[in-house]
CSV table of C-alpha atoms in Angstrom, one decimal:
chain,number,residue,atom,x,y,z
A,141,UNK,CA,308.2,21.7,151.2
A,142,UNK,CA,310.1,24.1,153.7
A,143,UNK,CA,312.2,22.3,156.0
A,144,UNK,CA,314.0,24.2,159.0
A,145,UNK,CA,317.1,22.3,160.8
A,146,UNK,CA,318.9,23.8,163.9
A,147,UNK,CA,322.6,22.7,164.6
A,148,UNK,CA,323.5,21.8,167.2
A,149,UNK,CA,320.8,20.1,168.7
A,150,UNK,CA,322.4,20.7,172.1
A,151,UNK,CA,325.4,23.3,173.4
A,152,UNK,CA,326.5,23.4,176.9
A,153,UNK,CA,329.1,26.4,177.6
A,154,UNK,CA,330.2,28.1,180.4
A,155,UNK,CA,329.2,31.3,182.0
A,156,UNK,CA,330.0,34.2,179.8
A,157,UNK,CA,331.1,32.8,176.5
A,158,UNK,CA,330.1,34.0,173.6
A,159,UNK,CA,327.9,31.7,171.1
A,160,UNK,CA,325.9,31.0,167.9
A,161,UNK,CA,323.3,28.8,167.3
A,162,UNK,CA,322.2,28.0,163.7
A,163,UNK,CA,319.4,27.8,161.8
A,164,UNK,CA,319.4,26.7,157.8
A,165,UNK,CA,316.3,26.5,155.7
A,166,UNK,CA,315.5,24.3,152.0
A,167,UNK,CA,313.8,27.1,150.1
A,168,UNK,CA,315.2,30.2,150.3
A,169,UNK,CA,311.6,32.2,149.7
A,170,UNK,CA,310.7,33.3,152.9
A,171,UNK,CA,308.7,36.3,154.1
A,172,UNK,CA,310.3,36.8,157.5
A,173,UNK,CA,312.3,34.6,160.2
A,174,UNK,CA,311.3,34.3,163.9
A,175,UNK,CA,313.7,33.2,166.8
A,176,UNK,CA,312.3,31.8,169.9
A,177,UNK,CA,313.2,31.1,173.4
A,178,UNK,CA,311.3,28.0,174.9
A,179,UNK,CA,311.7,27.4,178.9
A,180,UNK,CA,310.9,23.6,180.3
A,181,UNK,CA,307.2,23.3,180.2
A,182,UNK,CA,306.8,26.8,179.5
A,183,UNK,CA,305.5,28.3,176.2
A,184,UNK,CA,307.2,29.7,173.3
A,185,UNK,CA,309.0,33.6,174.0
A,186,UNK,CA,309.1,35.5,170.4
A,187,UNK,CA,313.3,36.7,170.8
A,188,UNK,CA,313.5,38.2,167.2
A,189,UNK,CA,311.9,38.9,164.2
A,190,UNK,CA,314.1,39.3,160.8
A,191,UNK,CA,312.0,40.5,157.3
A,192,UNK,CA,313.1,39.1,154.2
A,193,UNK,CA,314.7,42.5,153.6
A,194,UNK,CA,316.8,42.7,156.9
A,195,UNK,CA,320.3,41.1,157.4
A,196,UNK,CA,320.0,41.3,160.7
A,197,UNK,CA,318.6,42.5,164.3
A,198,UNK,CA,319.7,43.0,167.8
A,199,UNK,CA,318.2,42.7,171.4
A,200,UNK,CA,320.5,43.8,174.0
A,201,UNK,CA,322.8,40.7,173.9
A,202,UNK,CA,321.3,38.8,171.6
A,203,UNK,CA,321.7,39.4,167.3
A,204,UNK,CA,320.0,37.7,164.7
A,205,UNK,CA,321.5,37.4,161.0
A,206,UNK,CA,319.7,36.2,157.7
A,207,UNK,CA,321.6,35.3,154.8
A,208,UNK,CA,318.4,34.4,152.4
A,209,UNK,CA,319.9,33.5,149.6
A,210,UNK,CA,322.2,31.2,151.5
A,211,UNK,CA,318.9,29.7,153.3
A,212,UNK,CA,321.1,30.3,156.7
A,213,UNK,CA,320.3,32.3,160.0
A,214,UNK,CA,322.4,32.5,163.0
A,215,UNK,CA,321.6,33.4,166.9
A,216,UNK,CA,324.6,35.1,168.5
A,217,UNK,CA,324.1,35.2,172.0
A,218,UNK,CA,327.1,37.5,174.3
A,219,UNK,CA,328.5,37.2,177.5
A,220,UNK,CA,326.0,34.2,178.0
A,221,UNK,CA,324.5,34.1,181.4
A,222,UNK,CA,323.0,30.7,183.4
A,223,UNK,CA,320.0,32.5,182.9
A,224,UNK,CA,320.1,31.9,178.7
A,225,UNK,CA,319.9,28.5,179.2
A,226,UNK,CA,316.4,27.0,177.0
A,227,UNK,CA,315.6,25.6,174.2
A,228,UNK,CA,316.3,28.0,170.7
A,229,UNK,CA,314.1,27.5,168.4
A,230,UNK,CA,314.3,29.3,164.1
A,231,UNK,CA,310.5,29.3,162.6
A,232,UNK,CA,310.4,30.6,158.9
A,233,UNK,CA,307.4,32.2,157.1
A,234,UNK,CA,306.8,31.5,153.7
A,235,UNK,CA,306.7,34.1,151.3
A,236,UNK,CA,304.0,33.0,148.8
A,237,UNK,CA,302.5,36.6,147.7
A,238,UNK,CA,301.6,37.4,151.0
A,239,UNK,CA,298.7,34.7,151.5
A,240,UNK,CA,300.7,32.0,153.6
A,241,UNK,CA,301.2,33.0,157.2
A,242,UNK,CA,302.2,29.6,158.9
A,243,UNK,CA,305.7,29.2,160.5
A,244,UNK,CA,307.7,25.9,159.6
A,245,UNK,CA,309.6,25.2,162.7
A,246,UNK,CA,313.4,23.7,163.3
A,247,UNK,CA,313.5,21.0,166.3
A,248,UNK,CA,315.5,23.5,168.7
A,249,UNK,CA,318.7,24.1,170.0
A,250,UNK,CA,318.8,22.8,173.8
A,251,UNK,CA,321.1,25.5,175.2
A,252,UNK,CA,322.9,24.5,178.7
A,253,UNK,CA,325.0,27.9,180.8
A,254,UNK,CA,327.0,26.3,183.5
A,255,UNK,CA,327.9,28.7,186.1
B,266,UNK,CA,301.3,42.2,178.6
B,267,UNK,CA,298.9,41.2,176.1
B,268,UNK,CA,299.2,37.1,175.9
B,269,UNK,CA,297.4,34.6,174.4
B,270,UNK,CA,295.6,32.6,176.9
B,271,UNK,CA,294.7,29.0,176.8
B,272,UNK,CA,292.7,26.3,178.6
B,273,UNK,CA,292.7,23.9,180.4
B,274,UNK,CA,297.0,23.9,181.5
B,275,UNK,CA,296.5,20.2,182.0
B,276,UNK,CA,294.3,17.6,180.6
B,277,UNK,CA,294.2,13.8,181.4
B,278,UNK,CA,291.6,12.1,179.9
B,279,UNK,CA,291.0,8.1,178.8
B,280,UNK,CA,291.2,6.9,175.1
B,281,UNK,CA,288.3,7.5,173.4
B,282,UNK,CA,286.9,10.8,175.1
B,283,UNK,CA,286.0,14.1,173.9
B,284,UNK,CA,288.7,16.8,174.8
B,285,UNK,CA,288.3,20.2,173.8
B,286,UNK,CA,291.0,22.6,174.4
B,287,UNK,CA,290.3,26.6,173.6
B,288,UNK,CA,292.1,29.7,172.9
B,289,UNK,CA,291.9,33.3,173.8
B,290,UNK,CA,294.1,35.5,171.1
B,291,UNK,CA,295.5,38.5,172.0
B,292,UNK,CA,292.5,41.3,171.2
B,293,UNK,CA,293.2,42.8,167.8
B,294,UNK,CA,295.7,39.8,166.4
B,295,UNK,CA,293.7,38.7,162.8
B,296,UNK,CA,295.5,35.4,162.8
B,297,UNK,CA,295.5,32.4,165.0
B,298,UNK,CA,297.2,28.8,164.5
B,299,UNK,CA,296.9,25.9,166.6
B,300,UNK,CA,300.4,24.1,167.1
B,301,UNK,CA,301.3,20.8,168.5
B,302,UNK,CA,304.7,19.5,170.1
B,303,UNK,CA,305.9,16.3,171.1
B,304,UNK,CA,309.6,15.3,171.2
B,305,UNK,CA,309.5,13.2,168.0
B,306,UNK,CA,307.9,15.7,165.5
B,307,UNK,CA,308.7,19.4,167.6
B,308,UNK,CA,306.1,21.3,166.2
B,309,UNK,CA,303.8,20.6,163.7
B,310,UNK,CA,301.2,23.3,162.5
B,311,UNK,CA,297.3,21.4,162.7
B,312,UNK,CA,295.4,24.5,161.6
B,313,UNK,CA,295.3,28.3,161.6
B,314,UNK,CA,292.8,31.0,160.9
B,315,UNK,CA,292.7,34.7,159.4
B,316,UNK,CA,289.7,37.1,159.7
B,317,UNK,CA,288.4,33.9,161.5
B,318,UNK,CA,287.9,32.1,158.1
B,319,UNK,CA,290.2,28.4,158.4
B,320,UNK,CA,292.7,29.1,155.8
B,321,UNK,CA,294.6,25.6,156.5
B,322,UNK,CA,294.0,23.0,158.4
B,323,UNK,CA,296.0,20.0,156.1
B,324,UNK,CA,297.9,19.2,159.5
B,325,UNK,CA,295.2,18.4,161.1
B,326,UNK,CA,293.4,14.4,161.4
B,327,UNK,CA,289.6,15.1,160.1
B,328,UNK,CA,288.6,12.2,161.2
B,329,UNK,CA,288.8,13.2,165.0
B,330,UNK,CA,290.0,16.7,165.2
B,331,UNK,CA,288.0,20.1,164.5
B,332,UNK,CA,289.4,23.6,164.8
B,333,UNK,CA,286.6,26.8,164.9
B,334,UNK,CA,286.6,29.9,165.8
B,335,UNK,CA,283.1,30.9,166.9
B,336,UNK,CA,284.3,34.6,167.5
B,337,UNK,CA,287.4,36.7,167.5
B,338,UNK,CA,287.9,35.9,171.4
B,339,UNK,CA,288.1,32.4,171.0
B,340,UNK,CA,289.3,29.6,169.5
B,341,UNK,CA,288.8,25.8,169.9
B,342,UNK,CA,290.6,22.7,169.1
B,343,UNK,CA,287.9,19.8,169.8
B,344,UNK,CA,289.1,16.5,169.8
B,345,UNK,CA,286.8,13.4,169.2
B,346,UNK,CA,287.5,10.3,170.3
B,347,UNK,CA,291.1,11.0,171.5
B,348,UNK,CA,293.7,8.6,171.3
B,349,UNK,CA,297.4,7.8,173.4
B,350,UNK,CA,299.3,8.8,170.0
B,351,UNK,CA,297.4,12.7,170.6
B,352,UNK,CA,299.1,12.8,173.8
B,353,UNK,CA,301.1,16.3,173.5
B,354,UNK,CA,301.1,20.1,174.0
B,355,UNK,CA,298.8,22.1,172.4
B,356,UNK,CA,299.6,25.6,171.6
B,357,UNK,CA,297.7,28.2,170.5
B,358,UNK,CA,299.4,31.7,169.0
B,359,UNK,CA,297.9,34.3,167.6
B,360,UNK,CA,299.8,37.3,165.2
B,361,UNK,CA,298.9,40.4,162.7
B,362,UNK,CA,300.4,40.5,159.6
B,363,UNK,CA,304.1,41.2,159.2
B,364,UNK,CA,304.7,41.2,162.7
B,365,UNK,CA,306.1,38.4,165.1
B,366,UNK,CA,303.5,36.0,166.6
B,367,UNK,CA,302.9,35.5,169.8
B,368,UNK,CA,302.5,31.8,172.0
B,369,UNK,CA,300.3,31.0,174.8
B,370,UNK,CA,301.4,29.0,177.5
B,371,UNK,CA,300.0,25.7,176.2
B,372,UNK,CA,298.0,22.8,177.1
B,373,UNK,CA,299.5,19.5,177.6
B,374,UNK,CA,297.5,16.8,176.9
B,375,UNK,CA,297.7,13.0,178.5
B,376,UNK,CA,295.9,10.6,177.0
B,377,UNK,CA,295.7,7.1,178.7
């Protein structure tokens, strides 16, 4: 069974550092890996999307890495703004032939930007 | 934007009730999960759908909960009689194949 844990479970920086959030996963067969952004209250906000394939993606300040073997995946998130502050959340997709589309979820990392 | 759209927003309702809470996937998306959160378990898939057809729905009590999809604009998540320990948000996403999925807004559910 996939398990997904985020560390830390909560940051609190100052404006404009630099972070990374992580993300490590049990079984290293995965299809893809989603990040998230998740406000208070608010629904989930799809950041980044990694294939299996891919080592990494970027978003304007944000970049994504996947080291599958490893069962890792970091969040680097630049020049960190007040506005950044959420909850992070890693979700993996299995990669069982193509027939298994659920995401197994970490618990979040609660991200704090103090001006 | 295209979102996934869910209702009710809110939903406070005594033990023992019916509470249905339903879904509106983005038009064209083949897949659609129900999720639920609380601040114990994060979240915790309870069923999701392809084509329409349930493909899993292990997460998911049978004893009071029911997932359908009665047509590719909607999806429900019925549950019968409700109980405190369902009290949680309730999201619906929806997703094509390969691609990233996307959340709706949620419903949070109070049950007293």
């Amino acid at each position: 069974k996939q398990e997904v844990t985020q560390i830390p479970a909560a940051l609190s920086v100052p404006e404009g550092e630099n972070l990374v959030l992580n993300c490590s996963f049990t079984d290293s067969a995965i299809y893809n890996l989603q990040w998230f952004r998740q406000d208070p209250g608010k629904g989930l906000t799809s950041l980044l999307l990694i294939q299996s394939s891919q080592r990494e993606q970027t978003s304007g300040r944000l970049n994504a890495s996947l080291d599958k073997s490893s069962g890792r995946s970091t969040l680097y998130i630049a020049a960190s703004q007040p506005g950044d502050s959420a909850t992070y959340l890693c979700a993996v997709r299995q990669d069982s032939g193509g027939s298994n589309y659920k995401l197994t979820f970490g618990k979040g990392t609660l991200l704090t930007v103090n001006p | 934007d295209a979102r996934v759209t869910q209702t009710p927003r809110h939903k406070v309702t005594e033990m023992g009730q019916e509470v249905t809470m339903r879904c509106q996937p983005i038009l064209g998306h083949n897949t659609v999960f129900w999720y639920r959160q609380t601040m114990m378990q994060g979240l915790e898939l309870l069923a999701y759908f392809r084509n329409r057809a349930p493909l899993d729905d292990s997460g998911m009590p049978k004893d009071r909960f029911s997932a359908e999809m009665p047509d590719a604009t909607l999806a429900t998540l019925k549950i019968q009689p409700s109980e405190p320990r369902d009290s949680a948000v309730y999201f619906c996403a929806s997703g094509l194949t390969g691609s990233s999925y996307t959340f709706g807004s949620g419903t949070r559910l109070t049950v007293v």
